[in-house]
Structures are given as C-alpha cells and as structure tokens.
Amino acid sequence: MTVKQLSLPELTEACARLGVPGVGLWREPVQAYGVEAAAKLVRDAGLAVTTLCRGGFFTTADGLDDNRAAIDEAATLGTDTLVLVSGGLPPGGKDLGAARERIADALAELAPYAAERGVRLAIEPLHPMYAADRCAVSTLDQALDLAEGFPASQVGVVVDTYHVWWDDRAPAAVARAGEQGRIHSFQLADWTTPLPEGVLNGRGQIGDGCIDMRAWRERVDAAGYTGPIEVELFNDTLWTRDGVELLEETARRYAEHTL
Amino acid sequence: MTVKQLSLPELTEACARLGVPGVGLWREPVQAYGVEAAAKLVRDAGLAVTTLCRGGFFTTADGLDDNRAAIDEAATLGTDTLVLVSGGLPPGGKDLGAARERIADALAELAPYAAERGVRLAIEPLHPMYAADRCAVSTLDQALDLAEGFPASQVGVVVDTYHVWWDDRAPAAVARAGEQGRIHSFQLADWTTPLPEGVLNGRGQIGDGCIDMRAWRERVDAAGYTGPIEVELFNDTLWTRDGVELLEETARRYAEHTL
C-alpha cells in the first residue's frame, strides 16, 4: 500500500532489484490481477508474501464469507498471516464493549478455518481515533485479550508503530505478546501532524515524524520477534510521487532509522 | 467555547435567561474584555464561572509566567479550577515519557502558587490523536499518575467524554479519581466522523455522535462528583450558526441525553 501507484509487476520487479525480500499485499490489487497469477508473480520474483491485508470488519459485515475468502487468498498467496481490521461500531451503536464481543465471536468462527489452511489471524489494534468507524480494538492489550482465547498458532496481533506509539502501556504489551509468541506482524509508519481530513491517509514516511523507530524495533526484537518488518504508509502526498523512487526512499529510510 | 460567536455580555445574558447556572470561560475573550470586568459581568448575571481554560503547554513554553497569570485570572474570575492542556512533544522530540516528566516538574512549581490563590489545577488528558502536538497526557490513568504527586485539593483531572470515551480503562480510572476526590471538572462533547483536517474543530453536538452520554454522566455521578457539567464543543460548523439558538439547542441536548 506504501507504493500503491505501482502495479504488481512493477512492485515485484522493484522489490527484487532493491533487495527487499518480501512484500505485504492488499486484497484489492491481488484480486484485480488474479490471486493465482499474483502468487506466481511474487514467487517467480523470489519474494515472500509477508502478510495479506485485510480481513475483519466483523461488527458491520453481514456474514463471514468474505473473511473466509480472504483466508483462502492468503493460503493461495503463500503467506501465513492475514491481518484483521476488526471494525468499529455498527450504525447507531454506542457500545464498544459489545463490538469487541462480536469480534471475539467472529474470531471463534474463523480461527479454525484459517488454521486448517495454514493461516494465522493477526488482530491489528488501530489508533483510538478509528475506534468509532474502523476498529473497536484500540490497544495492544485489548488485541491480546481477544487473541488469548485461541492458540498462538491461530490468533496473534499486529504491532504497528503508527497505532500504538502514544500508549505508555504498549511496551509491556509488546513483551506480553512476545512471551506468548503472538507478534504475528510488525509494521512501521511515522506520526506526522497536522492530520488530514478523515485521518486515513496521513501516515508519515519513516523519519519524518515523532516516533522513535529504532526504540520500537529494539522493543519488538527484545520480545523475540524474528519475522518480517513491513513499512505501511497511507499517504495521499506520497502516492502522487514516482512509485519506484518512493520505494527506494522508503528502503533507505528503513535502514537509516531502524538498523 | 461552544458558542464562541457570542460576546461575553451576549453569553451571560443568554445563560441567565435559559437557566444555565454557570459558564466555563477561555482566557482570550476574558483578557480582551478585561478580567475584572468579565468577573463583574458574570457575577452580576448570577452565574458561576465553572472553570477557566486553559493553562499548560509546559513542554514547549519557555517559562511558567503565563501559567501564573492564568492562575491569577482564575482567582479574579472566582473560579476554583484552572484546566491544563499540558503540551505535546518539543520540536524534534520523540520521547513522550520525558515530556510527561517535564509536565510533572511544572506542576510542582505551579500547584503551591495556585493553592495560595484558591485555585486547583485540573490536568486534562487529551485524546491520543493529540499526543504529539498538544498533550502528552493521553489517558485518565496518566493524568491521575501525575496528579497523585500532589494533594487532591491542589491537582486533579478533567474527565472529558470526547477524549476518554474510547478507553476501556477509563471507567476504572473515573472511579479511582472519584475515590481520591480528584475529578475537578466534567466536560461533554460527542464523537462524530469523519474528523476534519487538523482534528481540532470536529467535536459533535451532544447526541449527534456515538458516545453514550448518560452512561458517562452516571459513571461520574457514581464516583461521587457533584460539580458542574460543561459542554465544550469545538466545531467549525456549529460556530457558523446563530449563537443563542446553538446555546438553546445545546441546553436541550444536554437535558435529553444526560438527565
């Protein structure tokens, strides 16, 4: 999504050339390209699919069929991790606790289905500014409370710096997640202000904002995480730039600020 | 601030006529009108000044003189409560913990000065979307951790629904604050989406959003709070409307959704 201006062939070619070893994919471009074809494209480029984004929206969706389809797509792509954005309040709803219960119910339906296909579900806590309309799971602790109802091999969490950087309890939650083997994905984006209207597409390039990226990388390392690190930037301004140049810049910034 | 389109005389006249017993004031219009004159105006209208907003910005200000002036103004206005918006990260800063330490240091300087003048300091946790640029204190628990370094008669917290509604730990923190006698102000605003650019002026009219106002009022009641309840809406759209009509609507919504 960081370089959504690139087609899948452009993306895989550029990643391979830059030595980026894996790529997290989103369902829409994969579906448009064809899931089997996308799997072959990435595989032939020598890249791993780190995660598929995203399933979820359990609190507003009518059924779980689309989530089962997402799990199937993840399996076809060869990634072991489906990221979940769990959904906010239903229309007219005011009860975040009830929304979280509905999320737990959906996980109970989906986790065994995913496990049979070799796919883990990764609950992504989203920043509290999205609690109403995108994700009632706002902290790593809440995500872990949900995940603990299942084996770690089936349900874990995403640590995304953009969503958790402000939370003084997040470092302890990272350690807790690590002890349980539940850090299923680690994503980076920086926090920049002012936020844009709708607050969706203002994630900062690594190093442009106020998040101490190296501290977070070291924290997740110390929790025992050895998986891929994704940079996931939603940013209207970055999306207007040349995609390959942006990918090169992102790889540089990643190295500069986390290694 | 809810009806900032009204002058102080228009505001006090309308509050008195509508039976609104008190009003929270902001420093800028009070200074423009004259602090002594504003105090007399409100007193003559039979209104209480519930709080003065705001002191703070400890992490970026050069000194505490302006905060001492705010305390003096609160005393002159006859309110016992100065609301603090504590400040975010200093320019280039990435350490929220260090920012909170600086806030604690400033409180230690100011609390005795305020107490001598009959003014309590009320730390307002702001929504985590303001952590970088406005307030490193993002949760009621953090605000209480800071307040507990001082007597409850000197330093307490603000419970503002807009800032804490998303936090599953906030209900317990309200109870904790109540037990300590540290709820120094209770403010209402509703959460509506999409958020506007800059996310400052999109607070929803009571009942327009997804916050269960009655549940929060009952929660704060149950914690033993018996002080005034303020409605504080920052909203560019509401500010374009007739101020008296908006004040009337706000009083109706308050009654409808909290009583």
Short mmCIF file of C-alpha atoms in Angstrom, two decimals:
data_model
loop_
_atom_site.label_atom_id
_atom_site.label_comp_id
_atom_site.label_asym_id
_atom_site.label_seq_id
_atom_site.Cartn_x
_atom_site.Cartn_y
_atom_site.Cartn_z
CA MET A 1 0.00 0.00 0.00
CA THR A 2 3.01 2.27 0.55
CA VAL A 3 3.55 2.36 -3.21
CA LYS A 4 0.06 1.67 -4.45
CA GLN A 5 0.84 3.70 -7.59
CA LEU A 6 2.90 0.68 -8.74
CA SER A 7 1.30 -2.30 -10.48
CA LEU A 8 2.05 -5.72 -9.02
CA PRO A 9 4.64 -6.49 -11.72
CA GLU A 10 6.31 -3.10 -11.19
CA LEU A 11 6.27 -3.66 -7.44
CA THR A 12 7.77 -7.13 -7.51
CA GLU A 13 10.41 -6.12 -10.04
CA ALA A 14 11.45 -3.11 -7.95
CA CYS A 15 11.49 -5.07 -4.68
CA ALA A 16 13.64 -7.79 -6.17
CA ARG A 17 16.05 -5.26 -7.65
CA LEU A 18 16.34 -3.34 -4.35
CA GLY A 19 16.86 -6.45 -2.28
CA VAL A 20 13.58 -6.06 -0.41
CA PRO A 21 12.94 -9.71 0.47
CA GLY A 22 9.18 -9.69 0.94
CA VAL A 23 6.05 -7.72 0.37
CA GLY A 24 2.73 -7.32 2.18
CA LEU A 25 -0.17 -7.34 -0.24
CA TRP A 26 -3.70 -5.97 -0.15
CA ARG A 27 -6.64 -7.94 -1.41
CA GLU A 28 -8.00 -5.50 -3.99
CA PRO A 29 -4.97 -5.34 -6.31
CA VAL A 30 -4.40 -9.07 -5.86
CA GLN A 31 -7.98 -9.84 -6.86
CA ALA A 32 -7.74 -7.49 -9.82
CA TYR A 33 -4.56 -9.24 -11.02
CA GLY A 34 -5.83 -12.70 -10.18
CA VAL A 35 -4.88 -14.47 -6.96
CA GLU A 36 -3.08 -17.43 -8.59
CA ALA A 37 -1.31 -15.13 -11.05
CA ALA A 38 -0.23 -12.81 -8.25
CA ALA A 39 1.08 -15.77 -6.25
CA LYS A 40 3.15 -16.90 -9.23
CA LEU A 41 4.39 -13.39 -9.96
CA VAL A 42 5.69 -12.87 -6.43
CA ARG A 43 7.12 -16.37 -6.19
CA ASP A 44 8.93 -16.04 -9.52
CA ALA A 45 10.47 -12.77 -8.33
CA GLY A 46 11.91 -14.62 -5.33
CA LEU A 47 9.85 -12.64 -2.85
CA ALA A 48 7.88 -13.75 0.18
CA VAL A 49 4.35 -12.52 0.76
CA THR A 50 4.72 -11.27 4.33
CA THR A 51 1.03 -10.66 5.08
CA LEU A 52 -2.28 -10.22 3.33
CA CYS A 53 -4.36 -7.18 4.32
CA ARG A 54 -7.08 -7.44 5.28
CA GLY A 55 -9.94 -9.32 6.78
CA GLY A 56 -12.19 -8.11 9.53
CA PHE A 57 -14.96 -5.51 9.80
CA PHE A 58 -16.79 -8.07 11.89
CA THR A 59 -19.05 -5.54 13.57
CA THR A 60 -20.71 -4.32 10.40
CA ALA A 61 -20.45 -7.20 7.92
CA ASP A 62 -23.45 -9.44 7.40
CA GLY A 63 -21.51 -12.66 7.35
CA LEU A 64 -18.08 -14.19 7.42
CA ASP A 65 -17.96 -15.44 3.82
CA ASP A 66 -15.72 -12.60 2.70
CA ASN A 67 -13.33 -13.33 5.56
CA ARG A 68 -13.20 -16.99 4.57
CA ALA A 69 -12.37 -15.84 1.04
CA ALA A 70 -9.56 -13.67 2.44
CA ILE A 71 -8.16 -16.68 4.29
CA ASP A 72 -8.28 -18.73 1.08
CA GLU A 73 -6.49 -15.94 -0.78
CA ALA A 74 -3.78 -15.78 1.90
CA ALA A 75 -3.22 -19.51 1.59
CA THR A 76 -3.01 -19.27 -2.19
CA LEU A 77 -0.50 -16.41 -1.93
CA GLY A 78 1.63 -18.50 0.41
CA THR A 79 1.56 -16.11 3.36
CA ASP A 80 0.89 -17.43 6.84
CA THR A 81 -0.67 -14.20 8.12
CA LEU A 82 -3.98 -12.46 7.46
CA VAL A 83 -4.20 -9.01 9.06
CA LEU A 84 -7.56 -8.14 10.62
CA VAL A 85 -9.03 -4.67 10.96
CA SER A 86 -11.84 -5.65 13.21
CA GLY A 87 -14.48 -3.00 12.59
CA GLY A 88 -15.93 -0.19 14.67
CA LEU A 89 -19.41 0.49 15.97
CA PRO A 90 -22.42 -0.69 13.99
CA PRO A 91 -24.67 2.13 12.64
CA GLY A 92 -26.20 3.96 15.60
CA GLY A 93 -24.20 1.86 18.04
CA LYS A 94 -22.59 3.30 21.17
CA ASP A 95 -21.23 0.17 22.86
CA LEU A 96 -17.58 -0.56 22.17
CA GLY A 97 -17.60 -3.49 24.60
CA ALA A 98 -20.40 -5.16 22.66
CA ALA A 99 -18.48 -4.57 19.42
CA ARG A 100 -15.46 -6.32 20.92
CA GLU A 101 -17.64 -9.27 21.92
CA ARG A 102 -18.86 -9.56 18.35
CA ILE A 103 -15.23 -9.55 17.21
CA ALA A 104 -14.45 -12.39 19.62
CA ASP A 105 -17.39 -14.37 18.21
CA ALA A 106 -16.15 -13.88 14.65
CA LEU A 107 -12.64 -14.99 15.63
CA ALA A 108 -14.08 -18.18 17.09
CA GLU A 109 -15.72 -18.92 13.75
CA LEU A 110 -12.71 -18.08 11.62
CA ALA A 111 -9.63 -19.21 13.55
CA PRO A 112 -10.12 -22.96 12.99
CA TYR A 113 -10.95 -22.39 9.32
CA ALA A 114 -7.76 -20.38 8.92
CA ALA A 115 -5.65 -22.87 10.86
CA GLU A 116 -6.71 -25.69 8.54
CA ARG A 117 -5.28 -23.65 5.68
CA GLY A 118 -2.03 -22.71 7.45
CA VAL A 119 -3.06 -19.11 8.01
CA ARG A 120 -2.78 -17.19 11.29
CA LEU A 121 -5.12 -14.32 12.11
CA ALA A 122 -3.39 -11.15 13.26
CA ILE A 123 -5.57 -8.66 15.14
CA GLU A 124 -4.39 -5.14 14.45
CA PRO A 125 -5.21 -2.60 17.13
CA LEU A 126 -5.89 0.68 15.39
CA HIS A 127 -5.27 4.13 16.85
CA PRO A 128 -8.14 5.25 19.11
CA MET A 129 -9.10 7.90 16.56
CA TYR A 130 -10.52 5.00 14.49
CA ALA A 131 -12.46 3.39 17.34
CA ALA A 132 -15.87 4.50 16.11
CA ASP A 133 -15.68 3.74 12.42
CA ARG A 134 -12.89 1.25 11.74
CA CYS A 135 -11.71 -0.71 14.74
CA ALA A 136 -13.06 -1.09 18.26
CA VAL A 137 -9.73 -2.67 19.22
CA SER A 138 -7.61 0.35 20.15
CA THR A 139 -4.72 -1.02 22.19
CA LEU A 140 -2.33 -3.93 22.07
CA ASP A 141 -3.68 -5.08 25.43
CA GLN A 142 -7.21 -5.30 24.02
CA ALA A 143 -5.93 -7.19 20.98
CA LEU A 144 -4.08 -9.62 23.24
CA ASP A 145 -7.13 -10.09 25.46
CA LEU A 146 -9.00 -11.18 22.34
CA ALA A 147 -6.17 -13.31 21.00
CA GLU A 148 -5.69 -15.21 24.26
CA GLY A 149 -8.92 -17.05 23.66
CA PHE A 150 -7.10 -19.03 20.97
CA PRO A 151 -3.80 -20.86 20.46
CA ALA A 152 -0.96 -18.52 19.47
CA SER A 153 -0.57 -20.53 16.28
CA GLN A 154 -4.07 -19.40 15.30
CA VAL A 155 -4.52 -15.83 16.55
CA GLY A 156 -1.98 -13.12 17.33
CA VAL A 157 -1.55 -9.38 16.98
CA VAL A 158 -0.01 -6.77 14.73
CA VAL A 159 2.33 -4.21 16.28
CA ASP A 160 2.07 -1.10 14.10
CA THR A 161 4.02 1.89 15.38
CA TYR A 162 1.50 4.36 13.97
CA HIS A 163 -1.30 2.91 16.04
CA VAL A 164 0.44 2.23 19.35
CA TRP A 165 3.29 4.74 19.69
CA TRP A 166 1.35 7.04 22.06
CA ASP A 167 0.44 4.25 24.53
CA ASP A 168 2.58 4.05 27.66
CA ARG A 169 1.30 0.51 28.23
CA ALA A 170 2.27 -0.70 24.75
CA PRO A 171 5.89 -1.61 25.60
CA ALA A 172 4.68 -4.01 28.32
CA ALA A 173 2.07 -5.36 25.91
CA VAL A 174 4.76 -6.00 23.29
CA ALA A 175 6.68 -8.04 25.87
CA ARG A 176 3.48 -9.90 26.82
CA ALA A 177 2.75 -10.63 23.15
CA GLY A 178 6.29 -11.82 22.60
CA GLU A 179 6.22 -14.18 25.57
CA GLN A 180 3.12 -15.77 24.12
CA GLY A 181 4.51 -15.96 20.58
CA ARG A 182 1.69 -13.74 19.38
CA ILE A 183 3.51 -11.00 17.47
CA HIS A 184 2.40 -12.06 14.02
CA SER A 185 3.33 -8.87 12.20
CA PHE A 186 5.37 -5.73 12.82
CA GLN A 187 4.60 -2.65 10.77
CA LEU A 188 6.14 0.81 10.65
CA ALA A 189 4.74 4.23 9.83
CA ASP A 190 5.64 7.58 11.33
CA TRP A 191 3.30 10.07 13.04
CA THR A 192 3.13 13.47 11.40
CA THR A 193 0.81 16.40 12.01
CA PRO A 194 -1.46 18.08 11.08
CA LEU A 195 -3.64 15.07 10.33
CA PRO A 196 -5.59 15.24 7.08
CA GLU A 197 -9.39 15.27 6.82
CA GLY A 198 -10.68 11.79 7.59
CA VAL A 199 -7.31 10.94 9.20
CA LEU A 200 -6.74 7.95 6.93
CA ASN A 201 -4.02 8.99 4.54
CA GLY A 202 -1.59 11.00 6.63
CA ARG A 203 0.90 8.39 7.76
CA GLY A 204 4.39 9.77 7.67
CA GLN A 205 7.44 8.43 5.87
CA ILE A 206 9.86 6.78 8.30
CA GLY A 207 11.90 9.55 9.92
CA ASP A 208 9.52 12.38 9.02
CA GLY A 209 7.58 12.20 12.28
CA CYS A 210 7.95 11.84 16.02
CA ILE A 211 8.07 8.07 16.52
CA ASP A 212 11.35 6.64 17.75
CA MET A 213 11.51 3.81 15.20
CA ARG A 214 14.72 2.29 16.48
CA ALA A 215 13.32 2.05 20.01
CA TRP A 216 10.27 0.21 18.69
CA ARG A 217 12.34 -2.13 16.55
CA GLU A 218 14.56 -2.94 19.52
CA ARG A 219 11.50 -3.47 21.72
CA VAL A 220 9.95 -5.92 19.27
CA ASP A 221 13.34 -7.62 18.82
CA ALA A 222 13.66 -7.97 22.59
CA ALA A 223 10.23 -9.61 22.67
CA GLY A 224 11.67 -12.34 20.46
CA TYR A 225 10.16 -11.33 17.13
CA THR A 226 12.19 -12.51 14.17
CA GLY A 227 9.64 -12.09 11.39
CA PRO A 228 9.45 -9.56 8.57
CA ILE A 229 9.12 -5.82 9.19
CA GLU A 230 6.70 -4.03 6.91
CA VAL A 231 6.52 -0.33 6.14
CA GLU A 232 2.89 0.58 5.57
CA LEU A 233 2.28 4.20 4.61
CA PHE A 234 -1.11 5.54 3.68
CA ASN A 235 -0.30 8.98 2.40
CA ASP A 236 -2.01 10.95 -0.34
CA THR A 237 1.08 13.09 -0.93
CA LEU A 238 3.48 10.14 -1.17
CA TRP A 239 1.09 8.44 -3.59
CA THR A 240 1.49 11.32 -6.07
CA ARG A 241 5.22 10.61 -6.39
CA ASP A 242 7.07 8.22 -8.65
CA GLY A 243 6.49 4.81 -7.09
CA VAL A 244 9.94 3.33 -7.63
CA GLU A 245 11.63 6.45 -6.28
CA LEU A 246 9.33 6.30 -3.25
CA LEU A 247 10.16 2.63 -2.71
CA GLU A 248 13.88 3.40 -2.87
CA GLU A 249 13.46 6.26 -0.40
CA THR A 250 11.44 4.02 1.92
CA ALA A 251 14.12 1.33 1.87
CA ARG A 252 16.76 3.98 2.68
CA ARG A 253 14.71 5.46 5.49
CA TYR A 254 14.05 2.00 6.90
CA ALA A 255 17.75 1.25 7.04
CA GLU A 256 18.64 4.67 8.42
CA HIS A 257 16.08 4.71 11.23
CA THR A 258 15.77 1.10 12.35
CA LEU A 259 19.00 -0.77 11.70
CA MET B 1 -16.08 27.98 23.56
CA THR B 2 -19.21 26.09 22.43
CA VAL B 3 -20.75 29.43 21.43
CA LYS B 4 -17.67 31.49 20.77
CA GLN B 5 -19.66 33.54 18.26
CA LEU B 6 -21.32 35.24 21.26
CA SER B 7 -19.70 38.14 23.08
CA LEU B 8 -19.33 37.78 26.85
CA PRO B 9 -22.36 40.03 27.51
CA GLU B 10 -24.47 38.07 24.98
CA LEU B 11 -23.29 34.81 26.54
CA THR B 12 -24.03 35.74 30.12
CA GLU B 13 -27.43 37.23 29.21
CA ALA B 14 -28.43 34.09 27.31
CA CYS B 15 -27.17 31.71 30.02
CA ALA B 16 -29.07 33.59 32.70
CA ARG B 17 -32.26 33.63 30.61
CA LEU B 18 -32.00 29.88 29.84
CA GLY B 19 -31.30 28.92 33.42
CA VAL B 20 -27.78 27.72 32.69
CA PRO B 21 -26.22 28.25 36.13
CA GLY B 22 -22.57 28.55 35.23
CA VAL B 23 -20.14 29.04 32.39
CA GLY B 24 -16.61 27.88 31.63
CA LEU B 25 -14.53 30.69 30.17
CA TRP B 26 -11.47 30.85 27.99
CA ARG B 27 -8.64 33.22 28.64
CA GLU B 28 -8.53 35.04 25.32
CA PRO B 29 -12.07 36.54 25.33
CA VAL B 30 -11.73 37.26 29.06
CA GLN B 31 -8.48 39.14 28.51
CA ALA B 32 -9.98 41.06 25.58
CA TYR B 33 -12.96 42.11 27.71
CA GLY B 34 -10.86 42.75 30.80
CA VAL B 35 -10.53 40.21 33.59
CA GLU B 36 -12.08 42.35 36.33
CA ALA B 37 -14.87 43.49 34.03
CA ALA B 38 -15.59 39.90 32.97
CA ALA B 39 -15.70 38.80 36.60
CA LYS B 40 -18.24 41.54 37.40
CA LEU B 41 -20.29 40.77 34.28
CA VAL B 42 -20.67 37.10 35.15
CA ARG B 43 -21.27 37.78 38.82
CA ASP B 44 -23.94 40.38 38.07
CA ALA B 45 -25.70 37.86 35.80
CA GLY B 46 -25.88 35.46 38.75
CA LEU B 47 -23.64 32.91 37.04
CA ALA B 48 -20.75 30.89 38.39
CA VAL B 49 -17.51 30.62 36.45
CA THR B 50 -17.13 26.85 36.41
CA THR B 51 -13.56 26.68 35.05
CA LEU B 52 -11.01 28.78 33.25
CA CYS B 53 -9.38 27.28 30.17
CA ARG B 54 -6.51 26.99 29.94
CA GLY B 55 -3.02 26.81 31.30
CA GLY B 56 -0.41 24.30 30.33
CA PHE B 57 1.78 23.72 27.27
CA PHE B 58 4.57 23.01 29.71
CA THR B 59 6.66 21.06 27.24
CA THR B 60 7.14 23.88 24.78
CA ALA B 61 6.79 27.08 26.79
CA ASP B 62 9.89 28.92 27.91
CA GLY B 63 8.68 29.66 31.39
CA LEU B 64 5.77 29.44 33.75
CA ASP B 65 4.92 33.15 33.93
CA ASP B 66 1.96 32.79 31.61
CA ASN B 67 0.63 29.94 33.73
CA ARG B 68 0.95 32.05 36.86
CA ALA B 69 -1.01 34.76 35.05
CA ALA B 70 -3.70 32.20 34.19
CA ILE B 71 -3.94 31.24 37.88
CA ASP B 72 -4.30 34.90 38.84
CA GLU B 73 -7.05 35.33 36.24
CA ALA B 74 -8.90 32.27 37.55
CA ALA B 75 -8.78 33.71 41.08
CA THR B 76 -10.05 37.06 39.85
CA LEU B 77 -12.91 35.37 37.98
CA GLY B 78 -13.86 33.50 41.12
CA THR B 79 -13.45 30.00 39.72
CA ASP B 80 -11.63 27.37 41.74
CA THR B 81 -10.43 25.39 38.68
CA LEU B 82 -7.84 26.06 36.01
CA VAL B 83 -7.87 23.48 33.21
CA LEU B 84 -4.45 22.41 31.93
CA VAL B 85 -3.66 21.21 28.43
CA SER B 86 -0.20 20.01 29.21
CA GLY B 87 1.61 20.20 25.87
CA GLY B 88 2.99 17.63 23.47
CA LEU B 89 6.48 16.90 22.26
CA PRO B 90 9.01 19.69 21.96
CA PRO B 91 10.20 20.42 18.39
CA GLY B 92 12.09 17.38 17.11
CA GLY B 93 11.28 15.45 20.28
CA LYS B 94 10.34 11.77 20.26
CA ASP B 95 10.13 10.99 23.98
CA LEU B 96 6.63 11.16 25.46
CA GLY B 97 7.90 9.92 28.82
CA ALA B 98 10.33 12.82 29.05
CA ALA B 99 7.54 15.22 28.13
CA ARG B 100 5.43 13.85 30.98
CA GLU B 101 8.34 14.35 33.38
CA ARG B 102 8.57 17.96 32.32
CA ILE B 103 4.83 18.31 32.97
CA ALA B 104 5.33 16.89 36.48
CA ASP B 105 8.09 19.43 37.11
CA ALA B 106 5.86 22.30 36.01
CA LEU B 107 3.03 21.10 38.26
CA ALA B 108 5.42 21.10 41.21
CA GLU B 109 6.19 24.75 40.51
CA LEU B 110 2.62 25.85 39.96
CA ALA B 111 0.47 23.85 42.38
CA PRO B 112 1.51 25.72 45.56
CA TYR B 113 1.18 29.08 43.79
CA ALA B 114 -2.34 28.12 42.68
CA ALA B 115 -3.31 26.77 46.09
CA GLU B 116 -2.37 30.05 47.75
CA ARG B 117 -4.92 31.73 45.45
CA GLY B 118 -7.68 29.16 45.99
CA VAL B 119 -7.25 27.62 42.53
CA ARG B 120 -6.99 23.90 41.76
CA LEU B 121 -5.12 22.65 38.72
CA ALA B 122 -7.08 20.17 36.57
CA ILE B 123 -4.98 18.02 34.22
CA GLU B 124 -6.99 17.25 31.10
CA PRO B 125 -5.98 14.08 29.29
CA LEU B 126 -6.46 14.70 25.58
CA HIS B 127 -7.32 12.06 23.00
CA PRO B 128 -4.22 10.18 21.81
CA MET B 129 -4.53 11.83 18.40
CA TYR B 130 -3.18 14.98 20.11
CA ALA B 131 -0.25 13.28 21.87
CA ALA B 132 2.40 14.70 19.56
CA ASP B 133 1.36 18.31 19.28
CA ARG B 134 -0.95 19.24 22.15
CA CYS B 135 -0.86 16.92 25.12
CA ALA B 136 1.44 14.06 26.09
CA VAL B 137 -1.13 13.07 28.71
CA SER B 138 -3.47 10.78 26.77
CA THR B 139 -5.37 8.79 29.38
CA LEU B 140 -7.10 9.41 32.68
CA ASP B 141 -4.68 6.98 34.31
CA GLN B 142 -1.70 9.04 33.15
CA ALA B 143 -3.35 12.22 34.39
CA LEU B 144 -4.00 10.59 37.77
CA ASP B 145 -0.45 9.30 37.99
CA LEU B 146 0.70 12.91 37.63
CA ALA B 147 -1.94 14.32 39.98
CA GLU B 148 -1.13 11.87 42.75
CA GLY B 149 2.13 13.67 43.41
CA PHE B 150 0.05 16.46 44.97
CA PRO B 151 -2.83 16.89 47.40
CA ALA B 152 -6.23 16.45 45.75
CA SER B 153 -7.07 19.99 46.81
CA GLN B 154 -4.26 21.21 44.56
CA VAL B 155 -4.19 18.94 41.50
CA GLY B 156 -6.91 16.81 39.92
CA VAL B 157 -8.14 15.80 36.48
CA VAL B 158 -10.71 16.68 33.86
CA VAL B 159 -13.00 13.94 32.58
CA ASP B 160 -13.96 14.94 29.04
CA THR B 161 -16.04 12.37 27.17
CA TYR B 162 -14.53 13.33 23.82
CA HIS B 163 -11.05 12.47 24.98
CA VAL B 164 -11.66 9.30 27.00
CA TRP B 165 -14.74 7.59 25.56
CA TRP B 166 -12.71 5.00 23.58
CA ASP B 167 -10.62 3.85 26.58
CA ASP B 168 -11.76 0.62 28.23
CA ARG B 169 -9.71 1.53 31.30
CA ALA B 170 -11.32 4.95 31.70
CA PRO B 171 -14.33 3.76 33.75
CA ALA B 172 -11.98 2.32 36.39
CA ALA B 173 -9.91 5.50 36.25
CA VAL B 174 -13.03 7.60 36.85
CA ALA B 175 -13.73 5.54 39.96
CA ARG B 176 -10.10 5.93 41.07
CA ALA B 177 -10.27 9.68 40.52
CA GLY B 178 -13.53 9.89 42.44
CA GLU B 179 -12.19 7.98 45.42
CA GLN B 180 -9.35 10.46 45.64
CA GLY B 181 -11.58 13.50 45.20
CA ARG B 182 -9.69 14.41 42.04
CA ILE B 183 -12.46 14.88 39.48
CA HIS B 184 -12.13 18.64 39.19
CA SER B 185 -14.14 19.06 36.01
CA PHE B 186 -16.51 17.02 33.85
CA GLN B 187 -16.94 18.03 30.23
CA LEU B 188 -19.10 16.67 27.43
CA ALA B 189 -18.67 16.54 23.67
CA ASP B 190 -19.77 13.86 21.25
CA TRP B 191 -17.61 11.91 18.79
CA THR B 192 -18.55 12.29 15.15
CA THR B 193 -16.77 11.21 11.98
CA PRO B 194 -15.20 11.94 9.59
CA LEU B 195 -12.77 14.05 11.55
CA PRO B 196 -11.84 17.38 9.95
CA GLU B 197 -8.35 18.36 8.81
CA GLY B 198 -6.24 19.08 11.88
CA VAL B 199 -8.81 17.22 14.04
CA LEU B 200 -9.39 20.21 16.31
CA ASN B 201 -12.80 21.52 15.43
CA GLY B 202 -14.92 18.47 14.81
CA ARG B 203 -16.43 17.80 18.23
CA GLY B 204 -20.03 16.74 17.87
CA GLN B 205 -23.12 18.25 19.44
CA ILE B 206 -24.43 16.08 22.29
CA GLY B 207 -26.45 13.26 20.74
CA ASP B 208 -25.02 13.60 17.24
CA GLY B 209 -22.27 11.04 17.78
CA CYS B 210 -21.52 7.65 19.25
CA ILE B 211 -20.76 8.44 22.90
CA ASP B 212 -23.23 7.15 25.46
CA MET B 213 -23.52 10.42 27.40
CA ARG B 214 -25.89 9.12 30.03
CA ALA B 215 -23.56 6.24 30.85
CA TRP B 216 -20.68 8.68 31.35
CA ARG B 217 -22.78 11.03 33.47
CA GLU B 218 -23.88 8.13 35.64
CA ARG B 219 -20.31 6.88 35.91
CA VAL B 220 -19.04 10.25 37.07
CA ASP B 221 -22.01 10.59 39.43
CA ALA B 222 -21.23 7.17 40.89
CA ALA B 223 -17.66 8.33 41.50
CA GLY B 224 -19.04 10.99 43.78
CA TYR B 225 -18.75 14.01 41.51
CA THR B 226 -21.23 16.75 42.32
CA GLY B 227 -19.67 19.68 40.48
CA PRO B 228 -20.75 21.43 37.30
CA ILE B 229 -21.01 19.66 33.95
CA GLU B 230 -19.70 21.64 30.99
CA VAL B 231 -20.47 21.14 27.32
CA GLU B 232 -17.39 22.07 25.33
CA LEU B 233 -17.78 21.85 21.57
CA PHE B 234 -15.10 22.94 19.15
CA ASN B 235 -16.89 22.78 15.84
CA ASP B 236 -16.42 24.97 12.81
CA THR B 237 -19.90 24.20 11.52
CA LEU B 238 -21.65 24.93 14.81
CA TRP B 239 -19.73 28.21 15.05
CA THR B 240 -21.35 29.44 11.82
CA ARG B 241 -24.81 29.24 13.40
CA ASP B 242 -26.70 31.79 15.48
CA GLY B 243 -25.05 31.59 18.90
CA VAL B 244 -28.17 31.92 21.04
CA GLU B 245 -30.01 29.30 19.01
CA LEU B 246 -26.98 26.99 19.37
CA LEU B 247 -26.88 27.58 23.12
CA GLU B 248 -30.58 26.74 23.37
CA GLU B 249 -30.08 23.58 21.33
CA THR B 250 -27.11 22.59 23.48
CA ALA B 251 -29.13 23.02 26.68
CA ARG B 252 -31.93 20.87 25.19
CA ARG B 253 -29.49 18.17 24.06
CA TYR B 254 -27.81 18.17 27.44
CA ALA B 255 -31.14 17.57 29.19
CA GLU B 256 -32.25 14.97 26.66
CA HIS B 257 -29.08 12.89 26.71
CA THR B 258 -27.78 13.13 30.25
CA LEU B 259 -30.64 13.72 32.69
#
